[in-house]
Coordinates of C-alpha atoms in Angstrom, one line a residue:
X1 CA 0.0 0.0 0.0
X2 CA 1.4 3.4 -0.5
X3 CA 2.3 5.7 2.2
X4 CA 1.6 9.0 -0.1
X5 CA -2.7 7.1 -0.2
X6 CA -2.2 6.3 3.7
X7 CA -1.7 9.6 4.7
X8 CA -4.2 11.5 2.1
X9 CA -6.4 8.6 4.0
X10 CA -5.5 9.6 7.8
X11 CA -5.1 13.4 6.6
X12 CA -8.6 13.2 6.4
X13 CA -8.6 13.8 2.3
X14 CA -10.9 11.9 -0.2
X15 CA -9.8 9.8 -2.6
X16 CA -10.4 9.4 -6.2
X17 CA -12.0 5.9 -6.9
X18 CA -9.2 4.4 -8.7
X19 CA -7.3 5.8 -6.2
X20 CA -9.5 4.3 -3.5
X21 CA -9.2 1.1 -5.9
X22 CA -5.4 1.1 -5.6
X23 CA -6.0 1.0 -2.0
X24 CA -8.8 -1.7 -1.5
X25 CA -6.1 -4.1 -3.9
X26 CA -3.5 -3.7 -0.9
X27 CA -6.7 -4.4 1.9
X28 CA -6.9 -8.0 0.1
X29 CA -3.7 -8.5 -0.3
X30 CA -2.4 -11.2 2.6
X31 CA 1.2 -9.1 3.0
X32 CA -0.7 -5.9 4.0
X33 CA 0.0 -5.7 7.6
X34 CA -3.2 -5.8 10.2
X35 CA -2.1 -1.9 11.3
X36 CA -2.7 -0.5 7.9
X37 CA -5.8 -2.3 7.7
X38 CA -6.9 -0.9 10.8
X39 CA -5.5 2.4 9.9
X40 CA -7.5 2.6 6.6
X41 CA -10.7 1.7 8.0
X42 CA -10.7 3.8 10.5
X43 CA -9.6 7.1 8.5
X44 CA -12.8 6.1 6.6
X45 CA -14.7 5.6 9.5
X46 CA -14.2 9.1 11.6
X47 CA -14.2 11.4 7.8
X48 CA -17.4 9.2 6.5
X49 CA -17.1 7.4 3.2
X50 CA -17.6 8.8 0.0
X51 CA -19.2 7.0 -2.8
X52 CA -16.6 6.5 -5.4
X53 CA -14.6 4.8 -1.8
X54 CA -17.4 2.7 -1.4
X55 CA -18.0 1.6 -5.0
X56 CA -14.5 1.3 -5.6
X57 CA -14.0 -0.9 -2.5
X58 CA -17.0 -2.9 -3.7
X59 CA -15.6 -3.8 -7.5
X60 CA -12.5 -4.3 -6.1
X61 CA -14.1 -7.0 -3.7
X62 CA -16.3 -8.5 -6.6
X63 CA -13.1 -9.1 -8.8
X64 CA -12.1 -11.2 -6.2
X65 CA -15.3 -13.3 -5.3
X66 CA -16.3 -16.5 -6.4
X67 CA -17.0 -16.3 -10.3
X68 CA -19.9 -16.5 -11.7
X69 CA -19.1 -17.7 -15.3
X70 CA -22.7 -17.3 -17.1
X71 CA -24.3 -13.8 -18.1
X72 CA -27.9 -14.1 -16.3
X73 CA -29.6 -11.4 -17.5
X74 CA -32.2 -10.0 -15.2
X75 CA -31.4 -10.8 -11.7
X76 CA -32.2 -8.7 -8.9
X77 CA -31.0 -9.0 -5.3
X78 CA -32.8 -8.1 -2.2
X79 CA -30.8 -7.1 1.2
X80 CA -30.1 -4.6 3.8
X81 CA -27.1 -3.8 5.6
X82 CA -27.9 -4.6 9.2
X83 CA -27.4 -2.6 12.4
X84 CA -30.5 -1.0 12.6
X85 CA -30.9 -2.9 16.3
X86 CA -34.6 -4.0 15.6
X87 CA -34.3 -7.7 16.3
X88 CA -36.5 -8.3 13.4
X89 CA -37.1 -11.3 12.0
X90 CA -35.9 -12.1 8.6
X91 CA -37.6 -9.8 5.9
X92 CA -35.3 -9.9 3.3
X93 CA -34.8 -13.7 3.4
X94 CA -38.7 -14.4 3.6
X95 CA -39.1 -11.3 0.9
X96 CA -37.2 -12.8 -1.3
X97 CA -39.0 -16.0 -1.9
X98 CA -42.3 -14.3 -2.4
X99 CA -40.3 -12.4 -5.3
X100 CA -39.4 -14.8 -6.8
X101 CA -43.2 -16.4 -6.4
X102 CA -44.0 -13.5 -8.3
X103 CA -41.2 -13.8 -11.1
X104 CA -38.8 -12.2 -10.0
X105 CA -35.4 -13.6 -10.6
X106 CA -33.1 -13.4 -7.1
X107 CA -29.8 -13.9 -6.1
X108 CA -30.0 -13.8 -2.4
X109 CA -26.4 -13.0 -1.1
X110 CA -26.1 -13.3 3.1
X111 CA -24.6 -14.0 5.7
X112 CA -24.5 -15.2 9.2
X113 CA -25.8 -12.9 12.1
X114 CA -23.4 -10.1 12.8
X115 CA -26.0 -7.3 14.3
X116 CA -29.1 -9.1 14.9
X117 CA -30.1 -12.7 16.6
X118 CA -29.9 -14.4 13.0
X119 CA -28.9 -13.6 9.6
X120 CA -29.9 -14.9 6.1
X121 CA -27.6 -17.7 6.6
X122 CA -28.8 -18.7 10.1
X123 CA -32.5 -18.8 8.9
X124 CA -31.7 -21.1 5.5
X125 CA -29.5 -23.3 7.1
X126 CA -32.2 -24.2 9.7
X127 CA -34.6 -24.9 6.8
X128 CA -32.0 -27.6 4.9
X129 CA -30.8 -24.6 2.7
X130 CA -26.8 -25.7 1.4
X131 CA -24.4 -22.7 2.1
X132 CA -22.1 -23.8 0.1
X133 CA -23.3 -23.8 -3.5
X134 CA -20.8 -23.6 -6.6
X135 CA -21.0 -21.3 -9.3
X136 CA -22.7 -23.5 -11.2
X137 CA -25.1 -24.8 -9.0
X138 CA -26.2 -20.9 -8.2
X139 CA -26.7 -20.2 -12.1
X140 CA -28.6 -23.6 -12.4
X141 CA -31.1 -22.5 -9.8
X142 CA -31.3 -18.8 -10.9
X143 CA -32.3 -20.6 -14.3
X144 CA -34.6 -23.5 -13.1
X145 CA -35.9 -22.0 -9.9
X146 CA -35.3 -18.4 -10.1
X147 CA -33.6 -18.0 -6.9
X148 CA -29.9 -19.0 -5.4
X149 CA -28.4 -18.1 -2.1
X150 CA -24.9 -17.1 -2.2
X151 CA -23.0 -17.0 1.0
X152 CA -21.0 -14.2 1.5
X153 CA -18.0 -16.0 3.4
X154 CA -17.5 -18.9 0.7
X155 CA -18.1 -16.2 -2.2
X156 CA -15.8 -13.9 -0.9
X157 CA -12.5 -16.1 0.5
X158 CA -10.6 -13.0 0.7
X159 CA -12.6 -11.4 3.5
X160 CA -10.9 -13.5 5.9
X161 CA -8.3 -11.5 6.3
X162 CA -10.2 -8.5 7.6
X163 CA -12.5 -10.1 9.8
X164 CA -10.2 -10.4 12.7
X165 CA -9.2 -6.5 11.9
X166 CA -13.0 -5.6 12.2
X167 CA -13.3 -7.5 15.3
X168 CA -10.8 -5.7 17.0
X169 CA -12.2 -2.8 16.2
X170 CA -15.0 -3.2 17.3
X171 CA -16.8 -0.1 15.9
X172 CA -18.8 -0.1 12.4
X173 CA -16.5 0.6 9.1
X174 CA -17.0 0.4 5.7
X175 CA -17.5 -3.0 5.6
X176 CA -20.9 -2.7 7.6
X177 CA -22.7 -0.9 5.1
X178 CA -20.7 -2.6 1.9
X179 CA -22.3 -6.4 2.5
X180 CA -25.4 -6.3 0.8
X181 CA -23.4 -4.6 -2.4
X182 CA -20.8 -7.2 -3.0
X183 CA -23.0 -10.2 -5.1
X184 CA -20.8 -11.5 -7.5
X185 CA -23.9 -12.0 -9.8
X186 CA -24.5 -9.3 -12.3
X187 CA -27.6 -7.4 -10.9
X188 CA -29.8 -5.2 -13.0
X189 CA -32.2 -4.4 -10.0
X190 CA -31.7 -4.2 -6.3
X191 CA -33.8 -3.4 -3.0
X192 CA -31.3 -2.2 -0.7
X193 CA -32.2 -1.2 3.1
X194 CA -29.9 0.7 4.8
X195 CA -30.5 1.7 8.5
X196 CA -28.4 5.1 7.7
X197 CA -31.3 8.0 6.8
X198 CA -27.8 10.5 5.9
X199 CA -26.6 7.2 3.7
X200 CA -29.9 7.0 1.2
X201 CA -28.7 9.2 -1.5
X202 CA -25.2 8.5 -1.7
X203 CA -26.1 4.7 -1.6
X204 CA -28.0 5.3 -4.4
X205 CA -25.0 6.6 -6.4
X206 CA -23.0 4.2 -5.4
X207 CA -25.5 1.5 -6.8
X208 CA -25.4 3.9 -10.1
X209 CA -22.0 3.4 -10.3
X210 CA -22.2 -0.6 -10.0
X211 CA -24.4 -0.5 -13.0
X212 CA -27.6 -1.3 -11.5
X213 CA -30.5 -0.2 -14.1
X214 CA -32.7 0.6 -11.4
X215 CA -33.4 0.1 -7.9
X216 CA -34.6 1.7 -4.7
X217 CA -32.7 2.3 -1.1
X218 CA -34.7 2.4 1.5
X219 CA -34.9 3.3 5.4
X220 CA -37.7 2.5 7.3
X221 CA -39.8 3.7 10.5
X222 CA -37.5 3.7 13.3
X223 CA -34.6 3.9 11.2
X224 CA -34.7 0.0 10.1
X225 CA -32.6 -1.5 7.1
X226 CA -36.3 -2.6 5.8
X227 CA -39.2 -1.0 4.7
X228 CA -41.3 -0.6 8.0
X229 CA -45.3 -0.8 9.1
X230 CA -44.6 1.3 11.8
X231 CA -44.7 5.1 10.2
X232 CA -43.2 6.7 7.3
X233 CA -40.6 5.1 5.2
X234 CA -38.0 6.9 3.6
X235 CA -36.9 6.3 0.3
X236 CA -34.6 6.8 -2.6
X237 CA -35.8 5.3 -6.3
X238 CA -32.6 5.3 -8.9
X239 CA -33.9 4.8 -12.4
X240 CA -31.5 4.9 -15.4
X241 CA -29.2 7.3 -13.4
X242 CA -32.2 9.6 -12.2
X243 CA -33.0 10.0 -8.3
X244 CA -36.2 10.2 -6.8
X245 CA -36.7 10.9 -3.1
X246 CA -40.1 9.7 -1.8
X247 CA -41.9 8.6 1.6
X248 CA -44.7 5.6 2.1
X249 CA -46.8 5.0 4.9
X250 CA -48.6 1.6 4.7
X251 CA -51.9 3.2 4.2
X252 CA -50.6 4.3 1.5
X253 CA -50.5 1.3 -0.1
X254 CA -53.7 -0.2 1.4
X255 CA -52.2 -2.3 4.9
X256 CA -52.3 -1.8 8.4
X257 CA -49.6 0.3 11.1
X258 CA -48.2 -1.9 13.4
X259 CA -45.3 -1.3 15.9
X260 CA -41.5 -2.4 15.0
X261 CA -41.9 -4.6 18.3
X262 CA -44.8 -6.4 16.4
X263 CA -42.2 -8.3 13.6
X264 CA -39.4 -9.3 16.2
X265 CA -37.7 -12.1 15.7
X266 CA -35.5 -14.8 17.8
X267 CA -33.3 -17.8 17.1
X268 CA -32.9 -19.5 13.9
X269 CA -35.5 -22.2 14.8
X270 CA -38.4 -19.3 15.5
X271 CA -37.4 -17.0 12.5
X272 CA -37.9 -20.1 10.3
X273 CA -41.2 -20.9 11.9
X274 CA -42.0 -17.4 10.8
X275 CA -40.7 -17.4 7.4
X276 CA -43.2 -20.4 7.1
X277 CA -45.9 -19.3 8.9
X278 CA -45.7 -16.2 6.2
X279 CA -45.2 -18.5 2.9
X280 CA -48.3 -20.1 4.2
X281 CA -50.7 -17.1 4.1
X282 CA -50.8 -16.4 7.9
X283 CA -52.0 -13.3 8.3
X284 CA -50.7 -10.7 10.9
X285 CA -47.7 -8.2 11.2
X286 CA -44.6 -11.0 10.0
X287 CA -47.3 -11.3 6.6
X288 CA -47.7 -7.5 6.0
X289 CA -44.2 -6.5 6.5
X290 CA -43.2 -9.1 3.7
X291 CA -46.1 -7.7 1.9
X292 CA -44.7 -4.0 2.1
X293 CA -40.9 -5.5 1.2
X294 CA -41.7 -7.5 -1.8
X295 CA -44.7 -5.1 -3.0
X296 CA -41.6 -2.2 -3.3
X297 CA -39.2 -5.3 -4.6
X298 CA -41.3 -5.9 -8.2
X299 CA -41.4 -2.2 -7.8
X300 CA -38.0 -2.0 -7.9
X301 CA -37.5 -4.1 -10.9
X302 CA -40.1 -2.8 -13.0
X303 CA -42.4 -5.9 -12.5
X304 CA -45.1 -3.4 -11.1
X305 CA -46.4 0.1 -12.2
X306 CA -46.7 0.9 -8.8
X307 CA -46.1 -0.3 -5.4
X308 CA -50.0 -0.9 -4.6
X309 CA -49.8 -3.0 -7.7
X310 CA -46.6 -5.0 -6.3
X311 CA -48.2 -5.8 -3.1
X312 CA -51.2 -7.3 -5.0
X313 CA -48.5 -9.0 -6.9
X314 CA -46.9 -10.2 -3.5
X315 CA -50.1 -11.4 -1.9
X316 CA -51.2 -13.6 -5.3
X317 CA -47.0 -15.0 -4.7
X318 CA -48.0 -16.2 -1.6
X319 CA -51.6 -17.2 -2.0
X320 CA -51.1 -19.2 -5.3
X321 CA -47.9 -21.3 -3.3
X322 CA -45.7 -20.3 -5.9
X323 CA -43.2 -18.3 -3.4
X324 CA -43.2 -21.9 -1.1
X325 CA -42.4 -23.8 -4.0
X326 CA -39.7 -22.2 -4.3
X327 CA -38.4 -22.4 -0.9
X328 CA -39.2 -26.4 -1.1
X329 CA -37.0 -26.4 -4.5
X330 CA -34.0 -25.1 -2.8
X331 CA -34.4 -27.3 0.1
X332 CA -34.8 -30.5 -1.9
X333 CA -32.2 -29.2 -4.5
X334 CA -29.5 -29.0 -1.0
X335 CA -30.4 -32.6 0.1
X336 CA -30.6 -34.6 -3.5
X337 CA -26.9 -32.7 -3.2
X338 CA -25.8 -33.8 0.5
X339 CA -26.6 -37.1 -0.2
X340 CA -25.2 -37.1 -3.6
X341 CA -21.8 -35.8 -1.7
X342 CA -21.7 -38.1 0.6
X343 CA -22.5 -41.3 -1.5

């Protein structure tokens, strides 16, 4: 790494993306000592990132991730970046099915719990779900089933290095809010919570700048990483390189208010009871919420003129069993390949 970048770093001055590039090369590289790690992410920490730093960081990482040989066109991920301290259950995860229920062609990428009870992975694994999918096997399910998970520790082997940086730390960097942007698969759309209100608008750049066609960033009621029943949602909708800045209530959109306490969650056994219970038409807050999440997913990607018309879209996911199909195609896919594996 050069000194000249480290000190424009701890100087406090921004750097240019390929610049910022330059530096995120050195981050993954294994010779780079643990003190210049430390020293770059926390120079980006107290000045606050810029969004060429975070979109250069973010190529840089998807270089270096697990490949993904196909071109799928049309794929769309769904995630937030954690942190918000809700002790939800798992929206994203559960979303995501009903998406793809609806169409909607999804390459989950997760990982295990790092600021709530349980992550993506925590949930899935619980409910058979392999974490440890090839390339190919990911682009055979985005083709035959229309959704994959990707695991962000076995996609990205060269994150390894930093964890133990990070957990020294112990304070957020720029690796809290850069998770849900790092999916190796080529996205066109994304749904992308964040539980920063300041971060909405420059997120949205930075998804610009990854080349997603559009997409919307949101933060919800209580400053959650998901769109929330509990008030007014803020948003940010990126569309061929234009921003919008918009707000939703669920009345808006035809459901009922409910209080963030209403959708927590617990250990992986519970959330997956709840995950279920949703895919099965239950109705009640954990429903709604998925409702509100996917409804602004199809949104996202175009599938829906409106987000009224996405949550209709949602509801006929769930109702038909379409979006638990799928969930029972990736579980059966994972144990036709255990057992094949250990035959």
């Amino acid at each position: 790494m050069k000194t000249s970048l480290l000190k424009k770093l701890t100087s406090g001055e921004q750097l240019r993306k390929e610049e910022m590039k330059e530096v995120a090369q050195a981050l993954f590289d294994e010779d780079t000592s643990e003190s210049k790690i430390a020293s770059v992410l926390t120079a980006l920490q107290v000045r606050g990132e810029s969004a060429d730093e975070v979109a250069a960081i973010v190529e840089v990482l998807r270089e270096k991730a697990m490949p993904i040989s196909k071109q799928i066109t049309g794929v769309m991920d769904n995630c937030g970046t954690g942190g918000d301290g809700s002790s939800s259950f798992n929206i994203s995860s559960t979303s995501a099915f009903v998406l793809a229920g609806a169409g909607a062609k999804i390459a989950k990428h997760g990982n295990r719990s790092v600021s709530s009870k349980t992550g993506s992975a925590d949930v899935l694994e619980e409910l058979g779900i392999s974490l440890d999918f090839s390339s190919e096997e990911v682009e055979e399910l985005l083709e035959t089933n229309g959704i994959a998970f990707l695991f962000a520790p076995y996609v990205h082997p060269r994150l390894k290095s930093i964890m133990k940086v990070r957990q020294d730390l112990g304070v957020p960097t720029i690796f809290n809010i850069i998770g849900p942007l790092t999916n190796p698969v080529t996205l066109e759309t994304q749904l992308l919570g964040v539980y920063r209100r300041d971060m909405l608008s420059k997120m949205a750049d930075v998804l610009n700048q990854l080349g997603i066609t559009r997409g919307i960033v949101v933060n919800g009621a209580g400053h959650m990483d998901e769109a929330s029943l509990a008030g007014e949602n803020h948003l940010v909708l990126l569309d061929q390189g234009d921003v919008q800045s918009f707000t939703l209530k669920p009345e808006d959109v035809g459901l009922t208010s409910y209080p963030n306490n209403a959708i927590r969650g617990g250990d992986a056994k519970e959330n997956a009871e709840i995950l279920l219970s949703v895919l099965n038409g239950e109705p009640g807050a954990y429903l709604d919420t998925v409702l509100l999440n996917a409804g602004l997913g199809l949104y996202s990607a175009g599938m829906a003129d409106n987000i009224k018309e996405g949550i209709d879209k949602a509801r006929e996911s769930i109702e038909s069993g379409r979006a638990l199909e799928k969930l029972n195609h990736l579980i059966e896919y994972s144990k036709y390949r255990k057992k094949a594996m250990s035959s």
